[in-house]
Amino acid sequence: MKKLVDNLKFAWKYSKDEKKNLIIFVISEIVGIIISIVVPILMAKVIVNFTSNKLLQVVLIMTLVYLVENIRNVVYYMNNKCMQVIYRETMVKIQYDLGKEMLKLSNKTLDNESSGVFIQRLNSDTSTMSDVFAYMIQILTDVIANIGVFIAVFIINKIMFVYLLVMIIVIYIIEKIRTEKRNELDKNFRKKSEKVSGFISEMVRGARDIKMLNSEASFLKAMKDKILDQNNARYKMSSINRKYNLLRGCVHDFFDYTLVVIMVYLVSIKSLSVASAIIIFNYSGRVSSLIYCLGNLLERSKEFNLSTDRIREILESSAFSKETFGEKHLKRVNGNFEFKNVTFSYSDEEHEVLNNLSFKVNANETVAFVGKSGAGKSTIFSLLCKMYDIESGSITIDGVDINELDKDSIRGNITIISQNPYIFNLSIKDNMRLVKEDVSDREIKKACKAACLDDFIESLPDKYDTIVGEGGVNLSGGQRQRLAIARALIQKTEIILFDEATSALDNETQAKIQEAIHNMKGEYTILIIAHRLSTVVGADRIMLVDNGKIVATGTHSELLKKNKKYKSLYENEMTK
Ligand code: ADP
């Protein structure tokens, strides 16, 4: 109960702006219930008047019934409208908040959780949370109305009241056991649903690769297994409902049967009048609907608690850790930075990826990182952008520890051009505008010229208005990288991190990318992860990374002379 109150308080934060609609909703519920009690009384009067031939009264009461029924229609309309508005407004707020918090999650959390965890909670748990107040009000007003009927039985006959009370308690216990059992299975079902959502979202994203790998059959099998698993969990949940509904139905029928037997006995010993017996018999339906309402309330509270816990887990629990930033703001950095004795591993159990790593890069220098795959080069880039927190040592930008800097000072001053940059399904122009809203056509053209892309764009039928397709599918890998370079030039961040594509680009494309980087040299601090040494011979400095350490540093010619490892790497590449 304490948990329910706590979760309701949490949900209230998102629904409290809808107080007006909630009040209208409550009023419409009450009016609806009053009408449902009044109409049968009026109809009874119609029958009495009809049988005594008072036809004018019949017409008058029927007119009243007609008016009341129309009020019920309008009330139903209002009620439904309010419920939908409350749902819409609450849902938007919760989903927005959850989406916002998801983007703050630390990369460690994102690495460990499947996308299904987030998709399911964002779509279905938020929905359960959004209509909780309308739903609870609806059930509670029903419960209150039925309690009214129950009190009426108490006034009519105490023995029958006790009998119905026993019936309520027995069926309530059955409902409580059912909802508890169902709750456990529901948790399991939601976990399985997360797995299916995660798998499907990965399959959609990787559909091209699946086709290329000709591995549709194995993916479909894996998908089928997961879907089967999910549906078995759903089946188990519904089977608990089925079994307990059967039990509840049998118990209910038993009580209905004994109700008549007891009433017959009470009438025979003159403890109950026939008229009262008929009223109690009619009311017994309402009393049992009170239990179903309570059952629904229990089930819904459990569902609500489960969904809210899952949402709060993302928002509040330490298992979903958030990124943390400092307060200090640097509007524009010069581009000097330093790693001092940095040690880092991706998880506590894993080996250290960077081990006591130290180096310094001066503003406007072009530095290349070379070394075997897995040596830790990309990790250096990630740490510079504070994608992960280091265990020991320090990283400074312009002399300030990045732990003291706010998010904009770090990420707003660094651009990463990854191996496979994501280009959005917009025109080339609009892709540029994503990083700077008010960029002029002249600036876009200048940046694309510097990125050696202008000639290609001008050859397209729609030139700068060409739509590039989702993820930039209409562009080659080299063109995507050059577009990302142009984007970086427009963004004009002082530090540019460039992860050279590993896929062998043709010589002409490679030369164009080289030229694009050359055009930026001296104006920006540029770090390049080079997979081919030949592409970085012109860098101001080259650092050879091995096993999380920088084992040599110097210009290309210096390293050729003084470092055997570098020399053999270079010679190997030349002889390929
Ligand atoms: P490089 O860029 O030199 O190829 P990386 O920095 O990408 O090397 O990787 C260094 C090591 O860290 C590798 O052993 C890699 O498997 C591991 N690694 C990289 N990214 C992650 C991650 N997100 N989670 C766990 N381990 C990772």
Coordinates of C-alpha atoms and ligand atoms in Angstrom, one line a residue:
M1 CA 0.0 0.0 0.0
K2 CA 2.9 2.4 0.9
K3 CA 4.5 1.6 -2.4
L4 CA 1.2 2.3 -4.3
V5 CA 0.8 5.7 -2.5
D6 CA 4.4 6.5 -3.3
N7 CA 4.0 5.5 -7.0
L8 CA 0.7 7.5 -7.2
K9 CA 2.5 10.5 -5.8
F10 CA 5.2 10.1 -8.5
A11 CA 2.5 9.7 -11.3
W12 CA 0.7 12.7 -9.9
K13 CA 3.6 14.9 -10.9
Y14 CA 2.7 14.2 -14.5
S15 CA -1.1 14.4 -14.2
K16 CA -1.5 17.3 -11.9
D17 CA -1.9 19.9 -14.7
E18 CA -5.0 18.0 -15.7
K19 CA -6.8 18.8 -12.4
K20 CA -9.7 20.5 -14.2
N21 CA -10.3 17.5 -16.5
L22 CA -10.0 15.1 -13.6
I23 CA -12.7 17.0 -11.7
I24 CA -15.0 17.0 -14.7
F25 CA -14.2 13.3 -15.0
V26 CA -15.2 12.6 -11.3
I27 CA -18.4 14.6 -11.7
S28 CA -19.4 12.8 -14.9
E29 CA -18.7 9.4 -13.2
I30 CA -20.9 10.4 -10.2
V31 CA -23.7 11.7 -12.5
G32 CA -23.5 8.5 -14.6
I33 CA -23.9 6.4 -11.4
I34 CA -26.8 8.4 -10.2
I35 CA -28.5 8.0 -13.5
S36 CA -27.9 4.3 -13.5
I37 CA -29.7 4.1 -10.1
V38 CA -32.5 6.5 -11.0
V39 CA -33.5 5.0 -14.4
P40 CA -34.5 1.5 -13.0
I41 CA -36.7 3.3 -10.4
L42 CA -38.4 5.4 -13.1
M43 CA -38.8 2.4 -15.3
A44 CA -40.5 0.6 -12.3
K45 CA -42.9 3.5 -12.0
V46 CA -43.7 3.3 -15.7
I47 CA -44.6 -0.4 -15.3
V48 CA -46.8 0.3 -12.2
N49 CA -48.6 3.3 -14.0
F50 CA -49.0 1.2 -17.2
T51 CA -50.7 -1.6 -15.3
S52 CA -53.0 0.9 -13.5
N53 CA -53.8 2.5 -16.9
K54 CA -52.4 6.0 -15.9
L55 CA -51.2 6.6 -19.5
L56 CA -50.5 10.3 -19.1
Q57 CA -48.1 9.5 -16.2
V58 CA -46.5 6.9 -18.4
V59 CA -45.8 9.4 -21.2
L60 CA -44.5 12.0 -18.7
I61 CA -42.2 9.6 -16.9
M62 CA -41.0 8.2 -20.3
T63 CA -40.2 11.8 -21.4
L64 CA -38.2 12.2 -18.2
V65 CA -36.4 8.8 -18.8
Y66 CA -35.6 10.0 -22.4
L67 CA -34.1 13.3 -21.1
V68 CA -32.1 11.5 -18.4
E69 CA -30.8 9.0 -20.9
N70 CA -29.7 11.9 -23.2
I71 CA -27.9 13.4 -20.2
R72 CA -26.2 10.1 -19.7
N73 CA -25.0 10.2 -23.4
V74 CA -23.6 13.7 -23.0
V75 CA -22.0 12.7 -19.7
Y76 CA -20.5 9.6 -21.4
Y77 CA -19.1 11.8 -24.2
M78 CA -17.5 14.3 -21.6
N79 CA -16.2 11.5 -19.5
N80 CA -14.5 9.8 -22.5
K81 CA -13.1 13.1 -23.8
C82 CA -11.6 14.0 -20.4
M83 CA -10.1 10.5 -20.1
Q84 CA -8.4 10.8 -23.5
V85 CA -7.1 14.3 -22.8
I86 CA -5.7 13.3 -19.4
Y87 CA -4.1 10.3 -21.1
R88 CA -2.6 12.3 -23.9
E89 CA -1.2 15.1 -21.8
T90 CA 0.2 12.7 -19.1
M91 CA 1.7 10.3 -21.7
V92 CA 3.5 13.1 -23.6
K93 CA 5.1 14.4 -20.3
I94 CA 6.2 10.9 -19.1
Q95 CA 7.5 9.8 -22.4
Y96 CA 9.4 13.1 -22.9
D97 CA 10.9 12.9 -19.4
L98 CA 11.9 9.3 -19.9
G99 CA 13.4 10.0 -23.3
K100 CA 15.3 13.0 -21.8
E101 CA 16.7 10.9 -19.0
M102 CA 17.6 8.0 -21.3
L103 CA 19.9 10.4 -23.2
K104 CA 21.6 11.2 -19.9
L105 CA 22.4 7.6 -19.2
S106 CA 26.1 6.7 -18.9
N107 CA 27.6 4.8 -21.8
K108 CA 28.4 2.0 -19.4
T109 CA 24.7 1.5 -18.8
L110 CA 23.9 1.8 -22.5
D111 CA 26.5 -0.8 -23.3
N112 CA 25.0 -3.2 -20.9
E113 CA 21.3 -2.8 -21.5
S114 CA 19.4 -4.0 -24.6
S115 CA 17.4 -1.4 -26.6
G116 CA 14.3 -3.5 -25.8
V117 CA 14.5 -2.4 -22.1
F118 CA 14.0 1.2 -23.2
I119 CA 11.5 0.6 -26.0
Q120 CA 9.2 -1.4 -23.9
R121 CA 9.3 1.0 -20.9
L122 CA 8.9 4.0 -23.2
N123 CA 5.9 2.6 -25.0
S124 CA 4.0 0.3 -22.8
D125 CA 4.8 1.1 -19.2
T126 CA 4.2 4.8 -19.8
S127 CA 0.8 3.9 -21.1
T128 CA -0.1 2.0 -17.9
M129 CA 1.0 5.0 -15.9
S130 CA -0.8 7.6 -18.0
D131 CA -4.4 6.5 -17.4
V132 CA -4.0 5.4 -13.8
F133 CA -5.9 8.2 -12.3
A134 CA -8.9 8.0 -14.7
Y135 CA -9.0 4.3 -14.2
M136 CA -8.8 4.4 -10.4
I137 CA -11.5 7.1 -10.3
Q138 CA -13.7 4.9 -12.5
I139 CA -13.3 1.8 -10.4
L140 CA -13.5 3.7 -7.1
T141 CA -16.8 5.4 -8.0
D142 CA -18.1 2.0 -8.9
V143 CA -16.9 0.6 -5.6
I144 CA -18.5 3.4 -3.7
A145 CA -21.8 3.0 -5.5
N146 CA -21.8 -0.8 -4.8
I147 CA -20.9 -0.2 -1.1
G148 CA -24.0 2.0 -1.0
V149 CA -26.1 -1.0 -2.1
F150 CA -24.3 -3.2 0.4
I151 CA -25.3 -0.7 3.2
A152 CA -28.9 -0.9 2.0
V153 CA -28.7 -4.7 2.5
F154 CA -27.5 -4.1 6.1
I155 CA -30.5 -1.9 6.7
I156 CA -32.9 -4.5 5.2
N157 CA -31.6 -7.6 6.9
K158 CA -28.5 -8.1 9.1
I159 CA -28.2 -11.9 8.5
M160 CA -28.2 -11.4 4.8
F161 CA -25.6 -8.7 5.2
V162 CA -23.3 -11.0 7.2
Y163 CA -23.8 -13.7 4.5
L164 CA -22.9 -11.3 1.7
L165 CA -19.9 -10.1 3.7
V166 CA -18.6 -13.6 4.0
M167 CA -19.1 -14.0 0.2
I168 CA -17.1 -10.8 -0.4
I169 CA -14.2 -11.9 1.9
V170 CA -13.9 -15.3 0.3
I171 CA -14.0 -14.0 -3.3
Y172 CA -11.6 -11.2 -2.3
I173 CA -9.0 -13.7 -1.0
I174 CA -9.3 -15.6 -4.3
E175 CA -8.7 -12.4 -6.2
K176 CA -5.8 -11.4 -4.1
I177 CA -4.0 -14.7 -4.6
R178 CA -4.7 -14.5 -8.3
T179 CA -3.3 -11.0 -8.7
E180 CA -0.2 -11.8 -6.7
K181 CA 0.5 -14.9 -8.8
R182 CA -0.3 -13.0 -12.0
N183 CA 2.0 -10.1 -10.9
E184 CA 5.1 -12.4 -10.8
L185 CA 4.3 -13.9 -14.2
D186 CA 3.7 -10.4 -15.5
K187 CA 7.2 -9.3 -14.5
N188 CA 8.6 -12.3 -16.4
F189 CA 6.4 -11.5 -19.4
R190 CA 7.6 -7.9 -19.6
K191 CA 11.2 -9.1 -19.5
K192 CA 10.6 -11.4 -22.4
S193 CA 8.8 -8.6 -24.3
E194 CA 11.9 -6.4 -23.8
K195 CA 14.0 -9.1 -25.4
V196 CA 11.7 -9.4 -28.4
S197 CA 11.6 -5.6 -28.9
G198 CA 15.4 -5.4 -28.6
F199 CA 15.9 -8.2 -31.0
I200 CA 13.4 -6.8 -33.6
S201 CA 14.9 -3.3 -33.4
E202 CA 18.4 -4.8 -33.9
M203 CA 17.1 -6.9 -36.8
V204 CA 15.5 -3.9 -38.5
R205 CA 18.7 -1.9 -38.1
G206 CA 20.9 -4.7 -39.3
A207 CA 18.5 -5.9 -42.0
R208 CA 21.0 -5.0 -44.8
D209 CA 23.8 -7.0 -43.1
I210 CA 21.5 -10.0 -42.5
K211 CA 20.6 -10.1 -46.2
M212 CA 24.3 -9.7 -47.2
L213 CA 25.3 -12.5 -44.8
N214 CA 22.5 -14.6 -46.3
S215 CA 21.5 -15.4 -42.7
E216 CA 17.8 -14.7 -42.8
A217 CA 17.0 -18.3 -41.7
S218 CA 19.0 -18.2 -38.5
F219 CA 17.8 -14.7 -37.6
L220 CA 14.2 -15.8 -38.2
K221 CA 14.7 -18.9 -36.0
A222 CA 16.2 -16.7 -33.2
M223 CA 13.3 -14.3 -33.6
K224 CA 10.7 -17.2 -33.5
D225 CA 12.3 -18.6 -30.3
K226 CA 12.1 -15.2 -28.6
I227 CA 8.5 -14.6 -29.7
L228 CA 7.6 -18.1 -28.6
D229 CA 9.2 -17.5 -25.3
Q230 CA 7.3 -14.2 -24.9
N231 CA 4.0 -15.8 -25.8
N232 CA 4.5 -18.7 -23.5
A233 CA 5.0 -16.2 -20.7
R234 CA 1.8 -14.5 -21.8
Y235 CA 0.0 -17.9 -21.9
K236 CA 1.2 -18.7 -18.4
M237 CA -0.2 -15.4 -17.2
S238 CA -3.6 -15.9 -18.8
S239 CA -3.7 -19.5 -17.6
I240 CA -3.5 -18.3 -14.0
N241 CA -6.4 -15.9 -14.8
R242 CA -8.3 -18.8 -16.4
K243 CA -7.9 -21.1 -13.4
Y244 CA -8.7 -18.5 -10.8
N245 CA -11.7 -17.2 -12.8
L246 CA -13.0 -20.7 -13.0
L247 CA -12.6 -21.1 -9.2
R248 CA -14.1 -17.7 -8.6
G249 CA -17.1 -18.5 -10.9
C250 CA -17.8 -21.8 -9.1
V251 CA -17.5 -20.2 -5.6
H252 CA -19.8 -17.3 -6.8
D253 CA -22.4 -19.7 -8.1
F254 CA -22.3 -21.7 -4.9
F255 CA -22.9 -18.5 -2.9
D256 CA -25.8 -17.6 -5.3
Y257 CA -27.4 -21.0 -4.7
T258 CA -27.0 -20.9 -0.9
L259 CA -28.3 -17.3 -0.9
V260 CA -31.6 -18.5 -2.2
V261 CA -31.7 -21.5 0.2
I262 CA -31.0 -19.2 3.2
M263 CA -33.5 -16.6 2.0
V264 CA -36.2 -19.3 1.6
Y265 CA -35.4 -20.5 5.2
L266 CA -35.6 -17.0 6.5
V267 CA -38.9 -16.3 4.7
S268 CA -40.3 -19.6 6.1
I269 CA -39.4 -18.6 9.7
K270 CA -40.7 -15.1 8.9
S271 CA -37.4 -13.4 9.6
L272 CA -37.5 -11.9 6.0
S273 CA -40.4 -10.6 4.0
V274 CA -40.8 -11.8 0.4
A275 CA -40.4 -8.2 -1.0
S276 CA -37.1 -7.8 0.9
A277 CA -35.9 -11.1 -0.4
I278 CA -36.6 -10.1 -4.0
I279 CA -34.7 -6.8 -3.4
I280 CA -31.7 -8.6 -1.8
F281 CA -31.7 -11.1 -4.6
N282 CA -31.5 -8.2 -7.2
Y283 CA -28.9 -6.4 -5.2
S284 CA -26.7 -9.5 -4.8
G285 CA -25.5 -8.9 -8.4
R286 CA -24.3 -5.5 -7.4
V287 CA -22.5 -6.9 -4.4
S288 CA -20.6 -9.4 -6.4
S289 CA -19.7 -6.7 -8.9
L290 CA -18.2 -4.9 -5.9
I291 CA -15.8 -7.8 -5.6
Y292 CA -14.9 -7.8 -9.3
C293 CA -14.3 -4.0 -9.0
L294 CA -12.0 -4.7 -6.0
G295 CA -10.3 -7.5 -8.0
N296 CA -9.8 -5.1 -10.9
L297 CA -8.5 -2.5 -8.5
L298 CA -6.0 -4.9 -7.1
E299 CA -4.9 -6.1 -10.5
R300 CA -4.6 -2.6 -11.9
S301 CA -2.7 -1.4 -8.8
K302 CA -0.2 -4.2 -9.2
E303 CA 0.2 -3.5 -13.0
F304 CA 0.6 0.2 -12.2
N305 CA 3.2 -0.5 -9.5
L306 CA 5.2 -2.8 -11.8
S307 CA 5.2 -0.2 -14.7
T308 CA 6.0 2.7 -12.4
D309 CA 8.8 0.8 -10.8
R310 CA 10.3 0.0 -14.2
I311 CA 10.1 3.7 -15.2
R312 CA 11.5 4.9 -11.9
E313 CA 14.3 2.4 -12.2
I314 CA 15.5 4.3 -15.3
L315 CA 14.9 7.7 -13.8
E316 CA 16.1 7.1 -10.2
S317 CA 18.0 3.8 -9.7
S318 CA 21.8 3.6 -9.5
A319 CA 21.6 0.5 -11.8
F320 CA 20.8 3.0 -14.6
S321 CA 23.7 5.4 -13.8
K322 CA 23.6 8.9 -15.4
E323 CA 26.4 10.9 -16.9
T324 CA 27.8 13.6 -14.6
F325 CA 29.3 16.9 -15.6
G326 CA 30.9 19.8 -13.8
E327 CA 29.7 23.5 -13.6
K328 CA 32.6 25.3 -15.3
H329 CA 31.8 26.6 -18.7
L330 CA 34.3 27.3 -21.5
K331 CA 32.6 29.1 -24.4
R332 CA 35.4 28.6 -26.8
V333 CA 38.4 26.4 -26.2
N334 CA 41.8 26.8 -27.7
G335 CA 42.2 23.1 -28.3
N336 CA 45.1 22.2 -25.9
F337 CA 44.5 19.0 -24.0
E338 CA 46.4 16.5 -21.9
F339 CA 46.0 13.0 -20.6
K340 CA 47.9 12.5 -17.3
N341 CA 48.4 8.9 -16.0
V342 CA 45.0 7.8 -17.3
T343 CA 43.9 4.3 -16.4
F344 CA 40.6 3.0 -17.7
S345 CA 38.7 -0.3 -18.2
Y346 CA 35.1 -0.7 -19.6
S347 CA 33.9 -2.8 -16.7
D348 CA 35.2 -3.8 -13.3
E349 CA 35.9 -7.4 -14.3
E350 CA 37.7 -6.5 -17.6
H351 CA 41.4 -5.8 -18.1
E352 CA 42.6 -2.2 -18.2
V353 CA 42.2 -0.9 -21.7
L354 CA 44.3 2.2 -21.0
N355 CA 47.1 1.9 -18.5
N356 CA 48.7 4.9 -17.0
L357 CA 48.5 6.8 -20.3
S358 CA 50.0 10.2 -20.6
F359 CA 50.4 12.6 -23.5
K360 CA 49.8 16.2 -24.4
V361 CA 48.4 17.8 -27.6
N362 CA 48.8 21.5 -28.3
A363 CA 46.2 23.7 -30.0
N364 CA 46.1 23.5 -33.8
E365 CA 48.4 20.4 -33.9
T366 CA 47.5 17.5 -36.1
V367 CA 48.3 14.3 -34.2
A368 CA 47.8 10.7 -35.5
F369 CA 47.3 7.6 -33.4
V370 CA 48.5 4.4 -34.9
G371 CA 48.7 0.9 -33.7
K372 CA 47.1 -2.5 -33.8
S373 CA 43.3 -2.9 -33.7
G374 CA 42.2 -3.1 -30.0
A375 CA 45.2 -1.1 -28.8
G376 CA 42.9 1.6 -27.3
K377 CA 42.9 4.4 -29.9
S378 CA 39.1 4.8 -30.1
T379 CA 38.9 4.6 -26.3
I380 CA 41.2 7.7 -26.1
F381 CA 38.7 9.6 -28.3
S382 CA 35.7 8.4 -26.2
L383 CA 37.4 9.5 -22.9
L384 CA 38.3 12.9 -24.3
C385 CA 34.5 13.4 -25.0
K386 CA 33.8 12.1 -21.5
M387 CA 31.8 9.2 -22.9
Y388 CA 33.1 7.2 -20.0
D389 CA 34.6 8.2 -16.6
I390 CA 38.2 7.3 -16.0
E391 CA 39.3 5.4 -12.9
S392 CA 42.5 7.4 -12.1
G393 CA 44.6 10.2 -13.6
S394 CA 43.2 13.3 -15.3
I395 CA 42.2 14.6 -18.7
T396 CA 42.3 18.4 -19.1
I397 CA 41.1 20.7 -21.9
D398 CA 42.9 24.1 -21.9
G399 CA 44.2 23.2 -18.4
V400 CA 40.8 22.5 -16.9
D401 CA 39.9 19.0 -15.7
I402 CA 37.0 17.7 -17.8
N403 CA 35.3 16.6 -14.6
E404 CA 34.9 20.2 -13.8
L405 CA 33.5 21.2 -17.2
D406 CA 29.9 21.3 -18.2
K407 CA 28.6 19.2 -21.1
D408 CA 28.6 22.0 -23.6
S409 CA 32.2 22.9 -22.9
I410 CA 33.3 19.4 -23.8
R411 CA 30.9 18.1 -26.4
G412 CA 30.2 21.5 -27.9
N413 CA 33.9 22.0 -28.6
I414 CA 34.7 18.6 -30.0
T415 CA 33.5 16.9 -33.2
I416 CA 33.9 13.3 -33.9
I417 CA 34.0 12.1 -37.5
S418 CA 33.5 8.4 -37.1
Q419 CA 34.3 5.6 -39.5
N420 CA 30.7 5.4 -40.6
P421 CA 29.1 8.8 -39.8
Y422 CA 25.4 8.9 -39.6
I423 CA 23.8 11.2 -42.2
F424 CA 20.2 11.9 -41.7
N425 CA 17.4 11.4 -44.3
L426 CA 17.3 15.0 -45.2
S427 CA 18.7 17.2 -48.0
I428 CA 22.4 17.8 -48.0
K429 CA 21.7 21.4 -47.0
D430 CA 19.4 20.4 -44.1
N431 CA 22.0 18.0 -42.8
M432 CA 24.4 20.9 -42.5
R433 CA 21.7 23.0 -40.8
L434 CA 21.4 20.4 -38.1
V435 CA 24.6 21.6 -36.6
K436 CA 24.0 25.3 -37.2
E437 CA 20.5 26.5 -37.8
D438 CA 21.3 29.8 -39.5
V439 CA 24.1 28.7 -41.7
S440 CA 24.0 30.4 -45.1
D441 CA 24.2 28.7 -48.5
R442 CA 27.6 30.3 -49.1
E443 CA 29.0 28.9 -45.9
I444 CA 27.6 25.4 -46.8
K445 CA 29.3 25.6 -50.2
K446 CA 32.6 26.8 -48.7
A447 CA 32.6 23.9 -46.2
C448 CA 31.8 21.4 -48.9
K449 CA 34.5 22.8 -51.1
A450 CA 37.0 22.4 -48.3
A451 CA 35.8 18.9 -47.7
C452 CA 36.3 18.1 -51.5
L453 CA 32.6 17.3 -51.9
D454 CA 31.3 20.4 -53.8
D455 CA 32.1 18.9 -57.3
F456 CA 30.1 15.7 -56.5
I457 CA 27.2 17.6 -55.0
E458 CA 27.0 19.9 -58.0
S459 CA 26.8 16.8 -60.3
L460 CA 23.6 15.6 -58.5
P461 CA 20.3 16.5 -60.2
D462 CA 19.0 18.4 -57.1
K463 CA 22.5 19.6 -56.0
Y464 CA 22.4 20.8 -52.4
D465 CA 18.7 19.9 -52.1
T466 CA 19.3 16.2 -52.8
I467 CA 17.8 13.9 -50.2
V468 CA 20.5 11.5 -49.0
G469 CA 18.2 8.6 -47.8
E470 CA 18.1 7.1 -44.3
G471 CA 21.5 6.9 -42.8
G472 CA 22.9 8.4 -46.0
V473 CA 22.4 5.2 -48.0
N474 CA 22.6 7.1 -51.3
L475 CA 26.1 8.1 -50.5
S476 CA 29.4 6.1 -50.6
G477 CA 31.4 5.6 -47.4
G478 CA 34.0 8.2 -48.6
Q479 CA 31.2 10.7 -49.4
R480 CA 29.6 10.2 -46.0
Q481 CA 32.9 10.9 -44.3
R482 CA 33.5 14.0 -46.4
L483 CA 30.0 15.2 -45.6
A484 CA 30.7 14.7 -41.9
I485 CA 33.9 16.7 -42.4
A486 CA 31.9 19.5 -44.0
R487 CA 29.5 19.3 -41.1
A488 CA 32.4 19.6 -38.7
L489 CA 33.7 22.6 -40.6
I490 CA 30.3 24.3 -40.2
Q491 CA 30.1 23.4 -36.6
K492 CA 33.6 25.0 -36.3
T493 CA 34.6 23.2 -33.1
E494 CA 38.2 23.7 -32.1
I495 CA 38.9 20.0 -31.7
I496 CA 38.1 17.5 -34.4
L497 CA 38.5 13.8 -33.8
F498 CA 38.7 11.8 -37.0
D499 CA 38.4 8.0 -37.1
E500 CA 39.7 7.0 -40.5
A501 CA 37.5 4.5 -42.3
T502 CA 39.0 1.0 -42.1
S503 CA 37.3 -0.1 -45.3
A504 CA 39.7 0.3 -48.1
L505 CA 38.6 3.5 -49.9
D506 CA 39.8 3.9 -53.4
N507 CA 42.9 6.0 -53.9
E508 CA 41.0 8.9 -55.4
T509 CA 38.5 9.1 -52.4
Q510 CA 41.3 8.6 -49.9
A511 CA 43.3 11.5 -51.5
K512 CA 40.2 13.7 -51.3
I513 CA 39.7 13.0 -47.6
Q514 CA 43.4 13.6 -47.1
E515 CA 43.0 16.9 -48.9
A516 CA 40.0 17.8 -46.8
I517 CA 41.9 17.2 -43.6
H518 CA 44.9 19.1 -45.0
N519 CA 42.6 22.1 -45.6
M520 CA 41.8 22.1 -41.9
K521 CA 45.4 21.7 -40.7
G522 CA 46.8 24.5 -38.5
E523 CA 43.3 25.9 -37.9
Y524 CA 42.0 23.2 -35.7
T525 CA 43.4 20.6 -33.2
I526 CA 43.0 17.5 -35.2
L527 CA 43.4 13.9 -33.9
I528 CA 43.3 11.1 -36.4
I529 CA 43.0 7.4 -35.8
A530 CA 44.9 6.1 -38.8
H531 CA 44.5 2.6 -40.0
R532 CA 47.0 3.1 -42.8
L533 CA 50.2 4.9 -41.9
S534 CA 50.6 6.2 -45.4
T535 CA 47.6 8.6 -44.8
V536 CA 49.3 10.3 -41.8
V537 CA 52.9 10.8 -42.9
G538 CA 52.2 14.5 -43.0
A539 CA 50.9 14.7 -39.3
D540 CA 52.7 17.0 -36.9
R541 CA 53.1 14.1 -34.6
I542 CA 52.4 10.4 -34.7
M543 CA 51.8 8.4 -31.5
L544 CA 52.2 4.6 -31.6
V545 CA 49.6 3.0 -29.2
D546 CA 50.2 -0.5 -28.0
N547 CA 48.2 -2.3 -25.3
G548 CA 46.8 0.9 -23.8
K549 CA 50.1 2.8 -23.7
I550 CA 51.9 5.2 -26.0
V551 CA 55.1 3.4 -26.8
A552 CA 56.6 5.9 -29.2
T553 CA 55.9 9.4 -30.4
G554 CA 57.5 11.6 -33.2
T555 CA 57.1 12.7 -36.8
H556 CA 56.9 10.0 -39.4
S557 CA 60.6 10.3 -40.3
E558 CA 61.7 10.4 -36.7
L559 CA 59.7 7.2 -35.9
L560 CA 61.0 5.4 -39.0
K561 CA 64.5 6.1 -37.6
K562 CA 64.0 5.4 -33.9
N563 CA 61.2 2.8 -33.6
K564 CA 61.5 -0.7 -35.0
K565 CA 57.8 -1.5 -34.4
Y566 CA 56.7 1.6 -36.4
K567 CA 59.2 0.8 -39.1
S568 CA 58.0 -2.7 -39.5
L569 CA 54.4 -1.6 -39.5
Y570 CA 55.1 0.9 -42.2
E571 CA 57.2 -1.5 -44.3
N572 CA 54.5 -4.2 -44.0
E573 CA 52.0 -1.7 -45.4
M574 CA 54.2 -0.7 -48.2
T575 CA 54.7 -4.2 -49.4
K576 CA 51.0 -5.1 -49.4
Ligands
ADP1 P1 41.2 0.5 -31.2 O1 40.5 1.8 -31.5 O2 42.7 0.7 -31.0 O3 41.0 -0.5 -32.2 P2 39.5 0.3 -28.9 O4 39.8 1.5 -28.1 O5 38.3 0.4 -29.8 O6 40.7 -0.1 -29.8 O7 39.4 -0.9 -28.0 C1 40.3 -1.2 -27.0 C2 39.8 -2.4 -26.2 O8 38.6 -2.1 -25.5 C3 39.4 -3.6 -27.0 O9 39.9 -4.8 -26.3 C4 37.9 -3.6 -27.1 O10 37.4 -4.9 -27.2 C5 37.5 -3.0 -25.8 N1 36.3 -2.2 -26.0 C6 36.1 -1.2 -26.8 N2 34.9 -0.6 -26.7 C7 34.3 -1.3 -25.6 C8 33.0 -1.2 -25.0 N3 32.1 -0.3 -25.3 N4 32.8 -2.1 -24.0 C9 33.7 -3.0 -23.6 N5 34.9 -3.1 -24.2 C10 35.2 -2.3 -25.2

